[in-house]
PDB file of C-alpha atoms in Angstrom:
ATOM      1  CA  UNK E   8     145.511  99.359 111.467  1.00 67.00           C
ATOM      2  CA  UNK E   9     143.038 102.499 112.120  1.00 80.00           C
ATOM      3  CA  UNK E  10     139.474 101.898 113.604  1.00 92.00           C
ATOM      4  CA  UNK E  11     136.715 103.233 111.946  1.00 95.00           C
ATOM      5  CA  UNK E  12     136.064 107.280 112.232  1.00 96.00           C
ATOM      6  CA  UNK E  13     133.126 109.452 112.631  1.00 97.00           C
ATOM      7  CA  UNK E  14     133.506 113.144 112.375  1.00 97.00           C
ATOM      8  CA  UNK E  15     131.788 114.717 114.652  1.00 97.00           C
ATOM      9  CA  UNK E  16     131.662 113.315 117.380  1.00 96.00           C
ATOM     10  CA  UNK E  17     129.618 115.832 119.088  1.00 96.00           C
ATOM     11  CA  UNK E  18     127.295 117.973 117.763  1.00 96.00           C
ATOM     12  CA  UNK E  19     124.058 120.521 118.426  1.00 98.00           C
ATOM     13  CA  UNK E  20     121.722 121.351 115.821  1.00 97.00           C
ATOM     14  CA  UNK E  21     117.999 123.270 116.393  1.00 97.00           C
ATOM     15  CA  UNK E  22     114.765 121.918 114.529  1.00 97.00           C
ATOM     16  CA  UNK E  23     114.580 122.190 111.761  1.00 97.00           C
ATOM     17  CA  UNK E  24     117.836 122.294 110.461  1.00 98.00           C
ATOM     18  CA  UNK E  25     119.983 119.355 108.467  1.00 97.00           C
ATOM     19  CA  UNK E  26     123.254 117.970 109.540  1.00 98.00           C
ATOM     20  CA  UNK E  27     125.221 115.890 107.626  1.00 98.00           C
ATOM     21  CA  UNK E  28     127.555 113.273 109.694  1.00 98.00           C
ATOM     22  CA  UNK E  29     130.790 111.451 107.924  1.00 98.00           C
ATOM     23  CA  UNK E  30     132.427 107.483 108.184  1.00 98.00           C
ATOM     24  CA  UNK E  31     135.506 106.757 106.995  1.00 97.00           C
ATOM     25  CA  UNK E  32     135.714 102.753 107.191  1.00 96.00           C
ATOM     26  CA  UNK E  33     138.707 100.567 108.181  1.00 95.00           C
ATOM     27  CA  UNK E  34     141.029 100.295 105.352  1.00 94.00           C
ATOM     28  CA  UNK E  35     140.145  98.276 102.976  1.00 91.00           C
ATOM     29  CA  UNK E  36     135.775  97.611 104.194  1.00 91.00           C
ATOM     30  CA  UNK E  37     133.502  98.476 101.829  1.00 91.00           C
ATOM     31  CA  UNK E  38     130.536  97.776 103.314  1.00 91.00           C
ATOM     32  CA  UNK E  39     129.597 100.101 105.446  1.00 94.00           C
ATOM     33  CA  UNK E  40     126.202 100.841 107.820  1.00 93.00           C
ATOM     34  CA  UNK E  41     124.753 103.087 109.481  1.00 96.00           C
ATOM     35  CA  UNK E  42     122.770 102.215 113.077  1.00 96.00           C
ATOM     36  CA  UNK E  43     120.772 104.570 115.579  1.00 97.00           C
ATOM     37  CA  UNK E  44     120.882 105.228 119.288  1.00 97.00           C
ATOM     38  CA  UNK E  45     118.343 106.193 121.829  1.00 96.00           C
ATOM     39  CA  UNK E  46     118.042 104.880 125.055  1.00 91.00           C
ATOM     40  CA  UNK E  47     114.242 104.671 124.353  1.00 89.00           C
ATOM     41  CA  UNK E  48     114.070 102.408 120.820  1.00 91.00           C
ATOM     42  CA  UNK E  49     118.105 100.806 121.118  1.00 92.00           C
ATOM     43  CA  UNK E  50     120.471 100.114 118.860  1.00 94.00           C
ATOM     44  CA  UNK E  51     118.166 100.535 115.548  1.00 94.00           C
ATOM     45  CA  UNK E  52     119.544 100.458 111.890  1.00 92.00           C
ATOM     46  CA  UNK E  53     119.397 102.984 109.448  1.00 94.00           C
ATOM     47  CA  UNK E  54     120.661 102.062 106.205  1.00 91.00           C
ATOM     48  CA  UNK E  55     123.424 100.011 104.455  1.00 91.00           C
ATOM     49  CA  UNK E  56     125.709 100.994 101.730  1.00 93.00           C
ATOM     50  CA  UNK E  57     128.235  98.844  98.961  1.00 91.00           C
ATOM     51  CA  UNK E  58     130.152  99.662  96.425  1.00 90.00           C
ATOM     52  CA  UNK E  59     128.700 103.497  96.061  1.00 93.00           C
ATOM     53  CA  UNK E  60     124.717 101.922  96.532  1.00 92.00           C
ATOM     54  CA  UNK E  61     122.153 101.107  98.723  1.00 91.00           C
ATOM     55  CA  UNK E  62     121.706  97.896  99.715  1.00 88.00           C
ATOM     56  CA  UNK E  63     119.383  97.258 102.660  1.00 86.00           C
ATOM     57  CA  UNK E  64     117.272 100.163 104.211  1.00 89.00           C
ATOM     58  CA  UNK E  65     115.471 100.537 107.627  1.00 89.00           C
ATOM     59  CA  UNK E  66     112.486 101.617 108.312  1.00 90.00           C
ATOM     60  CA  UNK E  67     113.644 104.951 108.529  1.00 95.00           C
ATOM     61  CA  UNK E  68     111.757 107.986 107.852  1.00 95.00           C
ATOM     62  CA  UNK E  69     113.780 109.751 104.572  1.00 95.00           C
ATOM     63  CA  UNK E  70     114.405 112.907 105.993  1.00 97.00           C
ATOM     64  CA  UNK E  71     116.997 110.549 106.509  1.00 97.00           C
ATOM     65  CA  UNK E  72     119.676 109.540 104.099  1.00 96.00           C
ATOM     66  CA  UNK E  73     123.095 108.784 102.990  1.00 96.00           C
ATOM     67  CA  UNK E  74     125.352 107.900  99.807  1.00 97.00           C
ATOM     68  CA  UNK E  75     129.485 106.361 100.017  1.00 97.00           C
ATOM     69  CA  UNK E  76     131.953 107.686  97.915  1.00 96.00           C
ATOM     70  CA  UNK E  77     134.856 105.708  95.792  1.00 95.00           C
ATOM     71  CA  UNK E  78     137.479 105.939  99.050  1.00 94.00           C
ATOM     72  CA  UNK E  79     134.059 103.945 100.958  1.00 94.00           C
ATOM     73  CA  UNK E  80     133.845 106.608 103.131  1.00 97.00           C
ATOM     74  CA  UNK E  81     130.324 107.666 103.711  1.00 98.00           C
ATOM     75  CA  UNK E  82     128.205 110.047 104.975  1.00 98.00           C
ATOM     76  CA  UNK E  83     124.681 110.037 106.615  1.00 98.00           C
ATOM     77  CA  UNK E  84     122.018 113.763 106.487  1.00 98.00           C
ATOM     78  CA  UNK E  85     119.301 114.281 108.000  1.00 97.00           C
ATOM     79  CA  UNK E  86     117.192 116.972 107.143  1.00 95.00           C
ATOM     80  CA  UNK E  87     114.566 118.878 108.895  1.00 96.00           C
ATOM     81  CA  UNK E  88     115.975 118.131 112.109  1.00 97.00           C
ATOM     82  CA  UNK E  89     113.296 116.753 114.800  1.00 97.00           C
ATOM     83  CA  UNK E  90     113.800 116.508 118.634  1.00 97.00           C
ATOM     84  CA  UNK E  91     113.065 113.010 118.341  1.00 96.00           C
ATOM     85  CA  UNK E  92     116.499 112.480 115.984  1.00 97.00           C
ATOM     86  CA  UNK E  93     118.952 113.107 119.357  1.00 98.00           C
ATOM     87  CA  UNK E  94     120.465 110.149 119.411  1.00 97.00           C
ATOM     88  CA  UNK E  95     123.970 108.103 118.799  1.00 97.00           C
ATOM     89  CA  UNK E  96     124.633 107.485 115.758  1.00 97.00           C
ATOM     90  CA  UNK E  97     127.105 104.728 115.259  1.00 96.00           C
ATOM     91  CA  UNK E  98     128.944 103.794 112.052  1.00 96.00           C
ATOM     92  CA  UNK E  99     130.432  99.947 111.183  1.00 94.00           C
ATOM     93  CA  UNK E 100     131.924  98.633 108.000  1.00 93.00           C
ATOM     94  CA  UNK E 101     133.089  95.448 107.048  1.00 89.00           C
ATOM     95  CA  UNK E 102     134.975  93.786 104.685  1.00 85.00           C
ATOM     96  CA  UNK E 103     132.215  92.292 103.026  1.00 78.00           C
ATOM     97  CA  UNK E 104     128.959  92.615 101.792  1.00 74.00           C
ATOM     98  CA  UNK E 105     127.630  88.858 102.567  1.00 66.00           C
ATOM     99  CA  UNK E 106     126.898  87.543 106.855  1.00 64.00           C
ATOM    100  CA  UNK E 107     129.001  85.099 107.864  1.00 62.00           C
ATOM    101  CA  UNK E 108     132.211  84.912 109.970  1.00 61.00           C
ATOM    102  CA  UNK E 109     135.119  86.797 109.775  1.00 61.00           C
ATOM    103  CA  UNK E 110     132.705  89.804 108.172  1.00 75.00           C
ATOM    104  CA  UNK E 111     131.849  91.029 111.537  1.00 84.00           C
ATOM    105  CA  UNK E 112     131.140  94.570 111.889  1.00 87.00           C
ATOM    106  CA  UNK E 113     133.314  96.828 113.387  1.00 91.00           C
ATOM    107  CA  UNK E 114     131.941 100.421 114.889  1.00 94.00           C
ATOM    108  CA  UNK E 115     133.370 103.971 114.694  1.00 95.00           C
ATOM    109  CA  UNK E 116     132.572 105.796 118.492  1.00 94.00           C
ATOM    110  CA  UNK E 117     129.943 107.099 117.399  1.00 95.00           C
ATOM    111  CA  UNK E 118     128.355 110.631 116.371  1.00 97.00           C
ATOM    112  CA  UNK E 119     126.140 112.458 119.820  1.00 96.00           C
ATOM    113  CA  UNK E 120     123.517 114.333 118.243  1.00 98.00           C
ATOM    114  CA  UNK E 121     121.214 116.764 120.274  1.00 98.00           C
ATOM    115  CA  UNK E 122     118.413 118.406 118.936  1.00 97.00           C
ATOM    116  CA  UNK E 123     116.738 121.736 120.706  1.00 96.00           C
TER     117      UNK E 123
ATOM    118  CA  UNK K   8     107.960  90.399 117.694  1.00 55.00           C
ATOM    119  CA  UNK K   9     111.270  91.029 119.357  1.00 61.00           C
ATOM    120  CA  UNK K  10     113.811  88.498 117.648  1.00 91.00           C
ATOM    121  CA  UNK K  11     116.632  89.354 120.213  1.00 96.00           C
ATOM    122  CA  UNK K  12     115.320  89.661 124.447  1.00 96.00           C
ATOM    123  CA  UNK K  13     118.304  90.243 126.364  1.00 97.00           C
ATOM    124  CA  UNK K  14     116.075  90.684 130.136  1.00 95.00           C
ATOM    125  CA  UNK K  15     119.098  90.790 132.764  1.00 95.00           C
ATOM    126  CA  UNK K  16     118.793  95.124 132.443  1.00 93.00           C
ATOM    127  CA  UNK K  17     121.483  94.798 135.234  1.00 95.00           C
ATOM    128  CA  UNK K  18     124.169  92.065 136.542  1.00 95.00           C
ATOM    129  CA  UNK K  19     126.499  93.087 139.386  1.00 96.00           C
ATOM    130  CA  UNK K  20     130.016  90.801 139.656  1.00 97.00           C
ATOM    131  CA  UNK K  21     133.084  91.555 141.860  1.00 97.00           C
ATOM    132  CA  UNK K  22     136.570  90.763 140.264  1.00 97.00           C
ATOM    133  CA  UNK K  23     137.713  87.561 139.084  1.00 96.00           C
ATOM    134  CA  UNK K  24     134.235  85.707 139.616  1.00 97.00           C
ATOM    135  CA  UNK K  25     132.322  84.151 136.432  1.00 97.00           C
ATOM    136  CA  UNK K  26     129.479  86.002 134.991  1.00 97.00           C
ATOM    137  CA  UNK K  27     126.504  84.534 132.417  1.00 98.00           C
ATOM    138  CA  UNK K  28     124.748  87.729 129.830  1.00 98.00           C
ATOM    139  CA  UNK K  29     121.573  85.993 128.899  1.00 98.00           C
ATOM    140  CA  UNK K  30     120.507  86.014 125.335  1.00 98.00           C
ATOM    141  CA  UNK K  31     117.259  84.315 123.307  1.00 97.00           C
ATOM    142  CA  UNK K  32     117.032  85.253 120.372  1.00 96.00           C
ATOM    143  CA  UNK K  33     113.832  83.694 117.314  1.00 94.00           C
ATOM    144  CA  UNK K  34     114.665  83.294 113.955  1.00 89.00           C
ATOM    145  CA  UNK K  35     112.569  80.545 111.287  1.00 86.00           C
ATOM    146  CA  UNK K  36     116.800  80.782 109.591  1.00 84.00           C
ATOM    147  CA  UNK K  37     118.366  78.158 109.757  1.00 85.00           C
ATOM    148  CA  UNK K  38     121.628  79.803 108.791  1.00 84.00           C
ATOM    149  CA  UNK K  39     122.261  83.231 110.902  1.00 87.00           C
ATOM    150  CA  UNK K  40     125.422  84.687 113.104  1.00 89.00           C
ATOM    151  CA  UNK K  41     124.598  85.643 116.170  1.00 92.00           C
ATOM    152  CA  UNK K  42     127.296  88.217 118.110  1.00 93.00           C
ATOM    153  CA  UNK K  43     127.854  90.246 121.402  1.00 96.00           C
ATOM    154  CA  UNK K  44     129.189  93.022 121.689  1.00 96.00           C
ATOM    155  CA  UNK K  45     130.599  95.531 124.563  1.00 97.00           C
ATOM    156  CA  UNK K  46     129.964  99.877 124.691  1.00 96.00           C
ATOM    157  CA  UNK K  47     131.925 101.409 127.128  1.00 94.00           C
ATOM    158  CA  UNK K  48     130.616 105.029 128.086  1.00 91.00           C
ATOM    159  CA  UNK K  49     132.682 106.372 125.746  1.00 88.00           C
ATOM    160  CA  UNK K  50     129.699 104.795 123.088  1.00 88.00           C
ATOM    161  CA  UNK K  51     132.247 102.801 120.603  1.00 89.00           C
ATOM    162  CA  UNK K  52     130.859  99.199 120.258  1.00 92.00           C
ATOM    163  CA  UNK K  53     133.664  96.653 120.434  1.00 94.00           C
ATOM    164  CA  UNK K  54     133.136  93.402 118.953  1.00 92.00           C
ATOM    165  CA  UNK K  55     134.205  90.574 121.484  1.00 95.00           C
ATOM    166  CA  UNK K  56     132.223  86.954 119.826  1.00 94.00           C
ATOM    167  CA  UNK K  57     130.681  85.615 116.945  1.00 92.00           C
ATOM    168  CA  UNK K  58     129.153  81.993 116.812  1.00 93.00           C
ATOM    169  CA  UNK K  59     127.545  80.347 113.295  1.00 90.00           C
ATOM    170  CA  UNK K  60     124.093  78.727 114.024  1.00 90.00           C
ATOM    171  CA  UNK K  61     126.185  75.318 112.389  1.00 90.00           C
ATOM    172  CA  UNK K  62     129.194  76.007 114.469  1.00 89.00           C
ATOM    173  CA  UNK K  63     128.968  71.988 116.286  1.00 86.00           C
ATOM    174  CA  UNK K  64     131.458  73.317 118.996  1.00 92.00           C
ATOM    175  CA  UNK K  65     130.698  77.017 121.234  1.00 94.00           C
ATOM    176  CA  UNK K  66     133.298  80.341 120.676  1.00 93.00           C
ATOM    177  CA  UNK K  67     135.521  81.552 122.728  1.00 94.00           C
ATOM    178  CA  UNK K  68     137.551  84.628 122.740  1.00 94.00           C
ATOM    179  CA  UNK K  69     140.354  84.756 125.455  1.00 96.00           C
ATOM    180  CA  UNK K  70     138.043  85.495 128.787  1.00 97.00           C
ATOM    181  CA  UNK K  71     134.569  85.149 126.823  1.00 97.00           C
ATOM    182  CA  UNK K  72     132.531  82.120 125.372  1.00 97.00           C
ATOM    183  CA  UNK K  73     129.046  82.099 124.257  1.00 97.00           C
ATOM    184  CA  UNK K  74     127.083  79.199 125.745  1.00 96.00           C
ATOM    185  CA  UNK K  75     125.298  78.370 122.549  1.00 96.00           C
ATOM    186  CA  UNK K  76     122.084  75.510 123.186  1.00 96.00           C
ATOM    187  CA  UNK K  77     120.484  75.616 119.890  1.00 94.00           C
ATOM    188  CA  UNK K  78     117.040  73.880 120.533  1.00 94.00           C
ATOM    189  CA  UNK K  79     116.608  76.074 123.243  1.00 95.00           C
ATOM    190  CA  UNK K  80     117.816  79.152 121.085  1.00 95.00           C
ATOM    191  CA  UNK K  81     120.143  81.020 123.158  1.00 97.00           C
ATOM    192  CA  UNK K  82     123.330  82.180 122.541  1.00 97.00           C
ATOM    193  CA  UNK K  83     124.158  83.010 126.350  1.00 98.00           C
ATOM    194  CA  UNK K  84     128.130  85.397 126.719  1.00 98.00           C
ATOM    195  CA  UNK K  85     130.387  83.978 129.607  1.00 98.00           C
ATOM    196  CA  UNK K  86     132.852  86.425 130.988  1.00 97.00           C
ATOM    197  CA  UNK K  87     135.476  84.374 132.852  1.00 94.00           C
ATOM    198  CA  UNK K  88     137.156  86.356 135.638  1.00 94.00           C
ATOM    199  CA  UNK K  89     135.549  89.756 135.232  1.00 96.00           C
ATOM    200  CA  UNK K  90     137.814  92.530 135.669  1.00 97.00           C
ATOM    201  CA  UNK K  91     137.051  96.101 136.620  1.00 97.00           C
ATOM    202  CA  UNK K  92     137.465  97.216 132.399  1.00 96.00           C
ATOM    203  CA  UNK K  93     134.423  95.023 132.426  1.00 97.00           C
ATOM    204  CA  UNK K  94     131.205  97.319 133.546  1.00 97.00           C
ATOM    205  CA  UNK K  95     129.925  98.208 130.008  1.00 97.00           C
ATOM    206  CA  UNK K  96     126.961  97.408 128.020  1.00 97.00           C
ATOM    207  CA  UNK K  97     126.960  94.053 126.544  1.00 98.00           C
ATOM    208  CA  UNK K  98     124.515  94.082 123.464  1.00 97.00           C
ATOM    209  CA  UNK K  99     123.634  90.380 121.838  1.00 97.00           C
ATOM    210  CA  UNK K 100     123.121  90.201 118.142  1.00 94.00           C
ATOM    211  CA  UNK K 101     121.592  88.643 114.827  1.00 91.00           C
ATOM    212  CA  UNK K 102     121.910  88.749 111.332  1.00 86.00           C
ATOM    213  CA  UNK K 103     119.917  86.387 109.284  1.00 75.00           C
ATOM    214  CA  UNK K 104     121.313  84.958 105.969  1.00 66.00           C
ATOM    215  CA  UNK K 105     117.912  85.134 104.126  1.00 60.00           C
ATOM    216  CA  UNK K 106     118.582  88.595 104.852  1.00 63.00           C
ATOM    217  CA  UNK K 107     120.197  91.757 102.521  1.00 63.00           C
ATOM    218  CA  UNK K 108     123.312  92.986 103.183  1.00 70.00           C
ATOM    219  CA  UNK K 109     125.018  92.601 106.898  1.00 70.00           C
ATOM    220  CA  UNK K 110     122.835  94.703 108.919  1.00 80.00           C
ATOM    221  CA  UNK K 111     122.469  93.517 112.771  1.00 87.00           C
ATOM    222  CA  UNK K 112     119.546  93.249 115.249  1.00 90.00           C
ATOM    223  CA  UNK K 113     120.285  94.402 118.394  1.00 94.00           C
ATOM    224  CA  UNK K 114     118.992  93.080 121.531  1.00 96.00           C
ATOM    225  CA  UNK K 115     117.786  96.237 124.385  1.00 95.00           C
ATOM    226  CA  UNK K 116     121.035  95.289 125.937  1.00 96.00           C
ATOM    227  CA  UNK K 117     122.456  94.165 129.887  1.00 97.00           C
ATOM    228  CA  UNK K 118     124.413  96.502 131.817  1.00 97.00           C
ATOM    229  CA  UNK K 119     127.217  95.077 133.761  1.00 98.00           C
ATOM    230  CA  UNK K 120     128.855  96.567 136.346  1.00 97.00           C
ATOM    231  CA  UNK K 121     131.793  94.895 138.079  1.00 97.00           C
ATOM    232  CA  UNK K 122     133.424  96.181 141.771  1.00 96.00           C
ATOM    233  CA  UNK K 123     136.573  95.386 143.515  1.00 93.00           C
TER     234      UNK K 123
END
């Protein structure tokens, strides 16, 4: 079974621009979560989508948004980029929304975003 | 308050030795799950092992075992017979049952270096 894929793998943008990142979950997985990883803040949860609906949101400004399509693929958008948005953005998929065994999150390789 | 604490920024071990990576957590929830992930330099987060708060036995997955001490709120990862390929960042994470969705709370991580 193919793993979680993320595109693009690397991205360089300038301040003020916007960016869209894409994530394709493991086949059959309906929950997609996004995390931001920076050296200073570590791994922080951005949001989670399930059945095309945002189910959970972390503590990030409204510049960060996302959506999920009917095939469970998800996109994440960051508008008006700031230098501090430079990070590794990780997408994770899981079969169901609830916690517990058998519902581990499986991560993609990440998109490394650099904002100049 | 920090919910997941990993006190070892870096650990050094020789091949074939066992190593323990520490993780303590803070929660008032009775039902929760604890996870360990490995992140090589490539960036992808690899799921290693899961322990549920109600599981009576410590979880094991191959060379990985989780030393779960509920009263002490600790969930240490034990890697037996270290290999060079084990060199990576290791993250402890928690999911509480009273939260929506599958979002994980991560610790700051421990860098493991295995030498020959």
